[in-house]
Structures are given as structure tokens and as C-alpha cells.
Amino acid sequence: MFKIFVDLFLMVIIQVAITPFIRRLAFVLGAVDNPNARRVNKKPMPTIGGLGIFVTFNIGCFILLREQFPTHELFSVFLASSVIVLTGMIDDILELKPWQKMAGIFVAALVIYYLAQIRMTELNIPLTNQVINLPWYLSLPITIFWILALTNAVNLIDGLDGLASGVSCISLLTMGIVGYYFLRNQGLYVPIACFMLAACLMGFLPYNFNPAKIFLGDTGALYLGFMISVLALKGLKNVTFISLVVPIVILGVPISDTIYAIIRRKLNNKPISQADKHHLHHQLMRLGLTQRQTVLVIYALSLIYSFVSMLFLLSPVWAMAMLLIGLLIAVELFVESIGLLGKKYKPLTKLIGHLVLHTATSKEPHVEVWHQGQAKPKEWQERSKGGHKPEAKADQSKNKK
């Protein structure tokens, strides 16, 4: 274990040393991100920062910690991730169309399914002991969708200095802790790989945090999303309800931002693939937060998701259900408060306000007040006709005295 810690520290040092060379290479290749309407950066920035992470991670896999990984899976994942990095580099230099990037991710996902044989094969139905064996025509699309969805989710949040790299680092550390302490059935090399990739990001963040000297680029964002999806999938080979929910919650920030982006574009009758400037980080900055403050707030959100994911593993089913419901309500209220789907979209806030108002008014005593000169209430008139005025009892008590 001590050797593993030493090697992880060496990977941080290697990443710190290699990033300046990747930065120079980006200028040579023309992998530069120029400012535009969607970008926050005010000057041209070198991209392909993810290339350095790819190189450092594979130095760790093939040299420093080679004995930790099965040969077949190691080479298959390396091949698939090379396809992802190549796709990202071409996009950073030439700007691919969305379908072309999706094609690259799709090819890499097929390599993972057929060569690495990392796939979803079984599904455990919650609250029962029933296990469903997934045939290939279900296993294949579910696996491909998982990889495509998580890869693009991480790519979508890469909009501020240090955002995608920091959130990915938090997610990977959480996945490593969860894998080491709770899900060791697939061996220790999955959590070790999570810690290795997190170590690479720790070495990269000093160059990527605001003010950034280099961006991840699609090279890095796609690579991180892809590797996170594959590492999570490896831990989900035999899928139970808990092990399915945990990585989704861990990656709650990019996944929820992606889901709300799709909903927002559908509500505005825009193509799902059309980029906009209304993501989570954009909305927080509209509230007056600086880049650093926005990134730190999203880091905090990611830590909350990570903490909840670990509570899932320690909770009985009923408590897990309550946690999930509470988390969904909290996310929706937060989304409505920052206007992620628009300023007028506040259904849950309005519903809660209506219920609170209704509860408050129903508890207030009903008091009727009659002012002189106004018509008497009907019941007072009826009592007056019967000789029972409200003042009658008081007059009678005075006469007796």
C-alpha cells in the first residue's frame, strides 16, 4: 500500500512537469480556444490539456502500477481511450460537428463492450431477490448509452477554469473510496485507477484553475468523462439498485446539468445539440458570482452529492428512498431559485408557497366584525327578531345588580 501512495505522488509530480510541454505543443498544433459569445475567456487559450493527463495516467498504468491491472483489460481500455483522445484533439484543432464527436465516442464504447468486455450483464430488481440476465440486445444499448451519456455530461460542464477537472477529481476520489471500502467484489484495481486519474488531475489543476494557463479542451473533457464512465461501469458489472444509483449521484453535478439543458432546449424548441449560455455555471455568474466563486460553489455541490452517495451505501432501503426523494426535491428547488430553466419556471416553489399559505389561513380563527352603519349579519338579525340581542345579557345582569 505504501508503494501505491508513493507512485500516486510521483504521478502528481509527472503531471506538474509535463503540462508546460503540452501547453507549448498546443500552440504549435493550433489547438487554441479563441474567445466567442459562449466563452468566458477573454484571450486565446491553449487547449489539449487532457493529452498530458492521458500520458501521465498511462505512465502510471504501464510502468508504475503495472502489476495492479489485468493485461487484457488494460490494453483494451488504452485502445478505446486513444480513440477518445484522438477525437478530442481533432475537435480542439479543427472543430468537429457534434455527430462526428458522438461517432468517435460510439466507436470507443464498442471497443469497451467487445474487446475489454466491460458491460452491464445483470440487473438486480430493488426490494426483491430477482436477478435479470441481460441479453446482448439489451446489454449492448444500455452499455453504449451509459458511456455516451456520462462522457457528454462531463464535457458539457467544461465551461470555466478548473470546473470540469475539479468536479471530476472529486467524483474520482469518491468512486475510489466507495470502491475500496464498499464495492471490492471487482478487485482493487478499479479504485486504484480512480485514485490514479485523480492524482493526474491534482497535478493539472494548478495550471487549470482560475486564472488558467491551459484548458482541458475536448481532449481532456471527453477523456475524463469516458474514463469515469468505464471505471463506474466496471464496478457495475452485476448491477444492483444501490450500485447503479451511487455513481449517478456521485456525478450529480454534470448529470443534472445535462438533463436540465436537454429540458431547457426542448422547452425553447431548440435542437438538443445546440449550445447555449444557460448552464449551471452561467446562471451562477449571472447572480453576481466571480469565476472562482462559481467554481467553488459547484465544487461544494459536488461534495454534497458525494457525501449523499456514501450515505446510500450505509442506509437501509427505506432510508435510501427518503434520501433520494429529498435530494431530488432539493435539486429542483435549487434549479428554480437560480432560474436554470427560466425565471418563470418555478412549479415546485409555487406549490410549496400555496401549501404554506393554505395551511396558515386554515388555522386562523374566523372573526366577524360589525361596524355601526353597516347592515347587520344575517344571524344577528335573526337573533334580534327572537329577542336575543348580543347586548341583552349584559343589560339583564346590570338590572339584577
Short mmCIF file of C-alpha atoms in Angstrom, two decimals:
data_model
loop_
_atom_site.label_atom_id
_atom_site.label_comp_id
_atom_site.label_asym_id
_atom_site.label_seq_id
_atom_site.Cartn_x
_atom_site.Cartn_y
_atom_site.Cartn_z
CA MET A 1 0.00 0.00 0.00
CA PHE A 2 2.90 2.37 0.78
CA LYS A 3 4.28 1.82 -2.74
CA ILE A 4 0.90 2.75 -4.20
CA PHE A 5 0.87 6.04 -2.29
CA VAL A 6 4.42 6.81 -3.44
CA ASP A 7 3.52 6.06 -7.07
CA LEU A 8 0.41 8.24 -6.85
CA PHE A 9 2.56 11.10 -5.55
CA LEU A 10 5.01 10.53 -8.43
CA MET A 11 2.11 10.81 -10.89
CA VAL A 12 1.20 14.22 -9.45
CA ILE A 13 4.83 15.34 -9.96
CA ILE A 14 4.93 13.94 -13.52
CA GLN A 15 1.70 15.77 -14.36
CA VAL A 16 3.06 19.05 -12.98
CA ALA A 17 6.23 18.61 -15.06
CA ILE A 18 4.57 17.55 -18.33
CA THR A 19 1.81 20.18 -18.54
CA PRO A 20 4.06 23.11 -19.64
CA PHE A 21 5.27 20.99 -22.60
CA ILE A 22 1.67 20.18 -23.56
CA ARG A 23 0.91 23.92 -23.40
CA ARG A 24 3.68 24.70 -25.90
CA LEU A 25 2.56 21.81 -28.11
CA ALA A 26 -0.98 23.25 -28.20
CA PHE A 27 0.30 26.50 -29.73
CA VAL A 28 2.37 24.57 -32.27
CA LEU A 29 -0.62 22.44 -33.35
CA GLY A 30 -3.02 25.39 -33.36
CA ALA A 31 -5.14 23.89 -30.58
CA VAL A 32 -6.15 27.30 -29.25
CA ASP A 33 -9.53 28.35 -27.86
CA ASN A 34 -10.42 31.83 -29.10
CA PRO A 35 -12.99 34.00 -27.26
CA ASN A 36 -16.58 33.95 -28.57
CA ALA A 37 -20.15 34.60 -27.39
CA ARG A 38 -20.29 31.37 -25.37
CA ARG A 39 -16.78 31.53 -23.90
CA VAL A 40 -15.84 33.20 -20.65
CA ASN A 41 -12.14 33.57 -21.52
CA LYS A 42 -11.10 37.00 -22.85
CA LYS A 43 -7.93 35.90 -24.67
CA PRO A 44 -6.81 32.89 -26.76
CA MET A 45 -6.04 29.88 -24.54
CA PRO A 46 -4.16 26.67 -25.39
CA THR A 47 -6.27 23.53 -25.14
CA ILE A 48 -5.49 19.77 -25.36
CA GLY A 49 -4.57 19.83 -21.65
CA GLY A 50 -6.19 16.42 -21.47
CA LEU A 51 -3.36 14.99 -23.57
CA GLY A 52 -0.99 15.41 -20.61
CA ILE A 53 -3.49 13.67 -18.31
CA PHE A 54 -3.77 10.80 -20.80
CA VAL A 55 0.04 10.44 -20.99
CA THR A 56 0.57 10.62 -17.22
CA PHE A 57 -2.24 8.15 -16.46
CA ASN A 58 -0.83 5.59 -18.89
CA ILE A 59 2.70 6.04 -17.50
CA GLY A 60 1.16 5.04 -14.18
CA CYS A 61 -0.73 2.10 -15.68
CA PHE A 62 2.08 0.63 -17.80
CA ILE A 63 5.14 1.46 -15.66
CA LEU A 64 4.47 2.48 -12.05
CA LEU A 65 1.48 0.29 -11.18
CA ARG A 66 1.56 -2.28 -13.99
CA GLU A 67 1.09 -5.25 -11.64
CA GLN A 68 -2.29 -3.89 -10.48
CA PHE A 69 -4.09 -4.24 -13.83
CA PRO A 70 -5.20 -7.27 -15.90
CA THR A 71 -3.33 -7.21 -19.24
CA HIS A 72 -6.35 -7.77 -21.48
CA GLU A 73 -8.47 -5.01 -19.97
CA LEU A 74 -5.52 -2.62 -19.70
CA PHE A 75 -4.69 -2.74 -23.41
CA SER A 76 -8.34 -2.68 -24.47
CA VAL A 77 -9.10 0.40 -22.35
CA PHE A 78 -5.91 2.05 -23.64
CA LEU A 79 -7.06 1.48 -27.23
CA ALA A 80 -10.55 2.83 -26.56
CA SER A 81 -9.27 5.88 -24.68
CA SER A 82 -6.81 6.58 -27.52
CA VAL A 83 -9.79 6.85 -29.88
CA ILE A 84 -11.37 9.35 -27.46
CA VAL A 85 -8.20 11.45 -27.14
CA LEU A 86 -7.70 11.48 -30.92
CA THR A 87 -11.33 12.59 -31.39
CA GLY A 88 -10.89 15.33 -28.81
CA MET A 89 -7.62 16.58 -30.31
CA ILE A 90 -9.11 16.80 -33.80
CA ASP A 91 -12.05 18.73 -32.34
CA ASP A 92 -9.75 21.11 -30.43
CA ILE A 93 -7.79 21.84 -33.61
CA LEU A 94 -10.41 21.65 -36.39
CA GLU A 95 -13.77 21.79 -34.50
CA LEU A 96 -15.75 18.66 -35.33
CA LYS A 97 -19.53 18.60 -35.68
CA PRO A 98 -21.49 17.09 -32.76
CA TRP A 99 -22.34 13.91 -34.67
CA GLN A 100 -18.67 13.38 -35.53
CA LYS A 101 -17.68 13.56 -31.85
CA MET A 102 -20.52 11.19 -30.98
CA ALA A 103 -19.24 8.77 -33.64
CA GLY A 104 -15.80 8.75 -32.02
CA ILE A 105 -17.30 8.06 -28.58
CA PHE A 106 -19.51 5.34 -30.09
CA VAL A 107 -16.50 3.55 -31.62
CA ALA A 108 -14.64 3.72 -28.29
CA ALA A 109 -17.71 2.36 -26.48
CA LEU A 110 -17.83 -0.60 -28.89
CA VAL A 111 -14.17 -1.35 -28.08
CA ILE A 112 -15.05 -1.35 -24.37
CA TYR A 113 -18.03 -3.66 -24.94
CA TYR A 114 -16.45 -6.20 -27.31
CA LEU A 115 -12.70 -6.13 -26.57
CA ALA A 116 -12.50 -5.12 -22.91
CA GLN A 117 -15.80 -6.93 -22.27
CA ILE A 118 -16.75 -4.33 -19.68
CA ARG A 119 -20.53 -4.26 -19.89
CA MET A 120 -23.78 -4.46 -17.93
CA THR A 121 -24.78 -8.11 -17.83
CA GLU A 122 -27.22 -8.44 -14.92
CA LEU A 123 -29.84 -6.29 -13.25
CA ASN A 124 -30.98 -6.81 -9.67
CA ILE A 125 -34.59 -5.68 -9.12
CA PRO A 126 -34.87 -3.49 -5.98
CA LEU A 127 -36.81 -4.86 -2.96
CA THR A 128 -36.68 -8.37 -4.45
CA ASN A 129 -34.11 -11.11 -4.83
CA GLN A 130 -34.83 -11.38 -8.55
CA VAL A 131 -31.85 -11.02 -10.90
CA ILE A 132 -32.41 -10.44 -14.61
CA ASN A 133 -29.71 -11.62 -17.02
CA LEU A 134 -29.49 -9.02 -19.75
CA PRO A 135 -29.31 -10.48 -23.28
CA TRP A 136 -26.85 -8.83 -25.69
CA TYR A 137 -29.58 -6.80 -27.42
CA LEU A 138 -30.29 -5.08 -24.06
CA SER A 139 -26.79 -5.17 -22.61
CA LEU A 140 -25.23 -3.53 -25.69
CA PRO A 141 -27.50 -0.45 -25.97
CA ILE A 142 -27.53 0.09 -22.18
CA THR A 143 -23.73 -0.03 -22.05
CA ILE A 144 -23.32 2.26 -25.07
CA PHE A 145 -25.87 4.73 -23.68
CA TRP A 146 -24.12 4.77 -20.29
CA ILE A 147 -20.76 5.64 -21.86
CA LEU A 148 -22.21 8.21 -24.28
CA ALA A 149 -24.28 9.93 -21.57
CA LEU A 150 -21.55 10.25 -18.93
CA THR A 151 -18.88 11.26 -21.45
CA ASN A 152 -21.03 14.09 -22.78
CA ALA A 153 -22.19 15.11 -19.29
CA VAL A 154 -18.62 15.86 -18.17
CA ASN A 155 -17.90 17.61 -21.47
CA LEU A 156 -20.90 19.92 -21.01
CA ILE A 157 -19.75 21.34 -17.67
CA ASP A 158 -16.31 22.26 -19.03
CA GLY A 159 -17.10 25.97 -19.21
CA LEU A 160 -14.98 27.65 -16.51
CA ASP A 161 -11.37 27.44 -15.39
CA GLY A 162 -10.90 24.32 -13.30
CA LEU A 163 -14.58 23.35 -13.29
CA ALA A 164 -14.63 20.01 -15.13
CA SER A 165 -11.21 18.97 -13.80
CA GLY A 166 -12.13 19.78 -10.17
CA VAL A 167 -15.57 18.14 -10.30
CA SER A 168 -14.05 15.07 -12.00
CA CYS A 169 -11.33 14.90 -9.32
CA ILE A 170 -13.94 14.97 -6.53
CA SER A 171 -16.00 12.31 -8.32
CA LEU A 172 -13.00 10.05 -8.90
CA LEU A 173 -11.84 10.30 -5.28
CA THR A 174 -15.36 9.42 -4.13
CA MET A 175 -15.55 6.50 -6.56
CA GLY A 176 -12.17 5.29 -5.30
CA ILE A 177 -13.27 5.47 -1.66
CA VAL A 178 -16.59 3.75 -2.43
CA GLY A 179 -14.85 1.06 -4.49
CA TYR A 180 -12.20 0.42 -1.85
CA TYR A 181 -14.48 0.24 1.19
CA PHE A 182 -17.85 -0.87 -0.18
CA LEU A 183 -17.58 -2.50 -3.64
CA ARG A 184 -14.43 -4.62 -3.59
CA ASN A 185 -16.02 -7.53 -5.46
CA GLN A 186 -14.37 -6.41 -8.72
CA GLY A 187 -10.88 -6.19 -7.21
CA LEU A 188 -8.74 -3.30 -6.01
CA TYR A 189 -7.51 -2.14 -9.40
CA VAL A 190 -10.71 -0.16 -10.12
CA PRO A 191 -10.39 2.12 -7.04
CA ILE A 192 -6.63 2.34 -7.66
CA ALA A 193 -7.31 3.52 -11.22
CA CYS A 194 -9.74 6.12 -9.83
CA PHE A 195 -7.07 7.41 -7.44
CA MET A 196 -4.50 7.47 -10.27
CA LEU A 197 -6.69 9.59 -12.51
CA ALA A 198 -7.48 11.88 -9.56
CA ALA A 199 -3.72 12.24 -8.95
CA CYS A 200 -3.27 13.35 -12.57
CA LEU A 201 -5.95 16.00 -12.08
CA MET A 202 -4.30 17.23 -8.87
CA GLY A 203 -1.14 17.86 -10.89
CA PHE A 204 -3.11 19.56 -13.66
CA LEU A 205 -5.35 21.82 -11.55
CA PRO A 206 -2.62 24.39 -10.67
CA TYR A 207 -2.45 25.19 -14.41
CA ASN A 208 -6.19 24.96 -14.98
CA PHE A 209 -7.69 26.81 -12.01
CA ASN A 210 -8.55 30.47 -12.48
CA PRO A 211 -6.66 32.24 -13.96
CA ALA A 212 -5.99 29.24 -16.21
CA LYS A 213 -2.81 28.79 -18.25
CA ILE A 214 -4.24 25.87 -20.24
CA PHE A 215 -7.68 24.33 -20.83
CA LEU A 216 -8.67 20.68 -20.72
CA GLY A 217 -10.19 21.07 -24.15
CA ASP A 218 -12.43 18.39 -25.60
CA THR A 219 -9.33 16.18 -25.46
CA GLY A 220 -9.48 16.26 -21.67
CA ALA A 221 -13.20 16.64 -21.05
CA LEU A 222 -14.12 13.71 -23.31
CA TYR A 223 -11.29 11.59 -21.90
CA LEU A 224 -12.28 12.24 -18.28
CA GLY A 225 -15.96 11.58 -18.95
CA PHE A 226 -15.13 8.41 -20.86
CA MET A 227 -12.77 7.03 -18.20
CA ILE A 228 -15.21 7.83 -15.39
CA SER A 229 -18.00 6.03 -17.26
CA VAL A 230 -15.80 2.97 -17.89
CA LEU A 231 -14.49 2.80 -14.31
CA ALA A 232 -18.03 3.16 -12.95
CA LEU A 233 -19.25 0.52 -15.40
CA LYS A 234 -16.54 -1.89 -14.29
CA GLY A 235 -17.86 -1.62 -10.73
CA LEU A 236 -21.40 -2.18 -12.05
CA LYS A 237 -20.77 -5.38 -13.96
CA ASN A 238 -23.50 -7.05 -11.94
CA VAL A 239 -25.88 -4.15 -11.49
CA THR A 240 -27.83 -3.76 -8.27
CA PHE A 241 -30.09 -0.83 -7.48
CA ILE A 242 -27.57 0.59 -5.00
CA SER A 243 -24.53 0.23 -7.24
CA LEU A 244 -26.49 1.77 -10.12
CA VAL A 245 -27.61 4.82 -8.15
CA VAL A 246 -24.30 5.54 -6.41
CA PRO A 247 -22.22 6.61 -9.46
CA ILE A 248 -25.19 8.60 -10.79
CA VAL A 249 -25.36 10.52 -7.51
CA ILE A 250 -21.57 10.94 -7.39
CA LEU A 251 -21.75 12.53 -10.85
CA GLY A 252 -24.84 14.51 -9.87
CA VAL A 253 -23.48 17.90 -10.99
CA PRO A 254 -22.71 17.05 -14.65
CA ILE A 255 -25.68 14.67 -14.98
CA SER A 256 -28.27 17.11 -13.58
CA ASP A 257 -26.82 19.99 -15.63
CA THR A 258 -27.11 17.84 -18.76
CA ILE A 259 -30.69 16.76 -18.01
CA TYR A 260 -31.82 20.33 -17.38
CA ALA A 261 -30.00 21.51 -20.53
CA ILE A 262 -32.00 18.99 -22.58
CA ILE A 263 -35.27 20.06 -20.92
CA ARG A 264 -34.44 23.75 -21.40
CA ARG A 265 -33.72 23.33 -25.10
CA LYS A 266 -36.87 21.29 -25.60
CA LEU A 267 -38.98 23.96 -23.84
CA ASN A 268 -37.42 26.61 -26.10
CA ASN A 269 -37.90 24.46 -29.23
CA LYS A 270 -34.15 24.31 -29.88
CA PRO A 271 -32.05 21.32 -31.01
CA ILE A 272 -30.60 19.33 -28.12
CA SER A 273 -27.11 19.62 -29.62
CA GLN A 274 -27.31 23.43 -29.91
CA ALA A 275 -25.02 25.08 -27.38
CA ASP A 276 -26.29 27.88 -25.14
CA LYS A 277 -25.10 30.09 -22.30
CA HIS A 278 -27.58 28.96 -19.65
CA HIS A 279 -25.73 26.14 -17.93
CA LEU A 280 -25.33 25.96 -14.17
CA HIS A 281 -22.10 27.96 -14.13
CA HIS A 282 -23.57 30.63 -16.42
CA GLN A 283 -26.59 31.11 -14.15
CA LEU A 284 -24.46 31.37 -11.02
CA MET A 285 -22.31 34.04 -12.66
CA ARG A 286 -25.46 35.97 -13.60
CA LEU A 287 -26.24 36.12 -9.89
CA GLY A 288 -23.04 38.13 -9.45
CA LEU A 289 -20.52 35.43 -8.54
CA THR A 290 -17.00 35.59 -9.92
CA GLN A 291 -15.45 32.70 -11.85
CA ARG A 292 -13.64 31.43 -8.77
CA GLN A 293 -16.70 31.76 -6.54
CA THR A 294 -18.85 29.94 -9.10
CA VAL A 295 -16.37 27.09 -9.40
CA LEU A 296 -16.05 26.76 -5.62
CA VAL A 297 -19.86 26.69 -5.23
CA ILE A 298 -20.07 23.87 -7.78
CA TYR A 299 -17.23 22.05 -6.01
CA ALA A 300 -19.31 22.28 -2.82
CA LEU A 301 -22.35 20.88 -4.66
CA SER A 302 -20.22 18.02 -5.95
CA LEU A 303 -19.01 17.27 -2.42
CA ILE A 304 -22.62 17.20 -1.19
CA TYR A 305 -23.54 14.71 -3.93
CA SER A 306 -20.51 12.60 -2.98
CA PHE A 307 -21.45 12.63 0.70
CA VAL A 308 -25.04 11.59 -0.10
CA SER A 309 -23.78 8.77 -2.34
CA MET A 310 -21.82 7.30 0.58
CA LEU A 311 -24.86 7.62 2.85
CA PHE A 312 -26.72 5.47 0.31
CA LEU A 313 -24.32 2.61 0.94
CA LEU A 314 -24.79 2.86 4.71
CA SER A 315 -28.60 3.14 4.68
CA PRO A 316 -31.46 0.62 4.63
CA VAL A 317 -33.75 0.68 1.60
CA TRP A 318 -36.40 2.94 3.19
CA ALA A 319 -33.78 5.49 4.26
CA MET A 320 -32.20 5.35 0.83
CA ALA A 321 -35.57 6.10 -0.76
CA MET A 322 -36.06 9.06 1.58
CA LEU A 323 -32.56 10.33 0.77
CA LEU A 324 -33.24 10.08 -2.95
CA ILE A 325 -36.59 11.89 -2.71
CA GLY A 326 -35.07 14.61 -0.51
CA LEU A 327 -32.15 15.03 -2.92
CA LEU A 328 -34.45 15.36 -5.94
CA ILE A 329 -36.60 17.97 -4.16
CA ALA A 330 -33.51 19.93 -3.08
CA VAL A 331 -32.09 19.88 -6.63
CA GLU A 332 -35.37 21.08 -8.13
CA LEU A 333 -35.68 23.94 -5.61
CA PHE A 334 -32.08 24.98 -6.30
CA VAL A 335 -32.66 24.88 -10.06
CA GLU A 336 -35.77 27.04 -9.73
CA SER A 337 -34.01 29.52 -7.42
CA ILE A 338 -31.22 30.22 -9.93
CA GLY A 339 -33.51 30.15 -12.99
CA LEU A 340 -31.80 27.26 -14.77
CA LEU A 341 -34.95 26.63 -16.84
CA GLY A 342 -36.03 30.27 -16.95
CA LYS A 343 -37.15 32.91 -14.48
CA LYS A 344 -40.84 31.93 -14.76
CA TYR A 345 -40.28 28.20 -14.25
CA LYS A 346 -40.96 27.65 -10.55
CA PRO A 347 -43.65 24.95 -10.23
CA LEU A 348 -42.36 23.36 -7.01
CA THR A 349 -41.68 26.72 -5.36
CA LYS A 350 -45.22 27.88 -6.20
CA LEU A 351 -46.71 24.60 -4.96
CA ILE A 352 -44.88 24.85 -1.62
CA GLY A 353 -45.88 28.51 -1.28
CA HIS A 354 -49.52 27.64 -1.98
CA LEU A 355 -49.48 24.80 0.58
CA VAL A 356 -47.88 27.00 3.24
CA LEU A 357 -50.37 29.80 2.61
CA HIS A 358 -53.32 27.40 2.67
CA THR A 359 -52.12 25.85 5.94
CA ALA A 360 -51.61 29.25 7.56
CA THR A 361 -55.03 30.61 6.56
CA SER A 362 -56.87 27.44 7.60
CA LYS A 363 -55.52 27.77 11.17
CA GLU A 364 -56.59 31.41 11.65
CA PRO A 365 -59.84 31.86 13.73
CA HIS A 366 -62.76 33.30 11.78
CA VAL A 367 -63.88 36.56 13.43
CA GLU A 368 -66.77 38.68 12.17
CA VAL A 369 -66.66 42.39 12.87
CA TRP A 370 -69.72 44.64 12.56
CA HIS A 371 -69.26 48.39 12.26
CA GLN A 372 -72.02 50.86 13.04
CA GLY A 373 -73.81 51.93 9.89
CA GLN A 374 -73.32 48.59 8.17
CA ALA A 375 -76.06 46.05 7.64
CA LYS A 376 -76.15 43.52 10.45
CA PRO A 377 -75.07 39.98 9.60
CA LYS A 378 -78.00 37.68 8.88
CA GLU A 379 -77.58 35.59 12.07
CA TRP A 380 -77.57 38.77 14.18
CA GLN A 381 -80.80 39.90 12.53
CA GLU A 382 -82.42 36.53 13.27
CA ARG A 383 -81.30 36.66 16.91
CA SER A 384 -82.63 40.23 17.20
CA LYS A 385 -86.05 39.14 15.97
CA GLY A 386 -86.13 36.43 18.62
CA GLY A 387 -85.32 39.00 21.31
CA HIS A 388 -81.78 37.73 21.81
CA LYS A 389 -79.56 40.68 21.05
CA PRO A 390 -75.87 40.42 21.83
CA GLU A 391 -76.27 43.23 24.43
CA ALA A 392 -79.31 41.70 26.15
CA LYS A 393 -77.39 39.54 28.61
CA ALA A 394 -75.21 42.40 29.71
CA ASP A 395 -78.30 44.67 30.28
CA GLN A 396 -80.08 42.00 32.32
CA SER A 397 -77.05 41.45 34.56
CA LYS A 398 -76.90 45.21 35.30
CA ASN A 399 -80.61 45.34 36.28
CA LYS A 400 -80.15 42.46 38.72
CA LYS A 401 -77.36 44.32 40.46
#
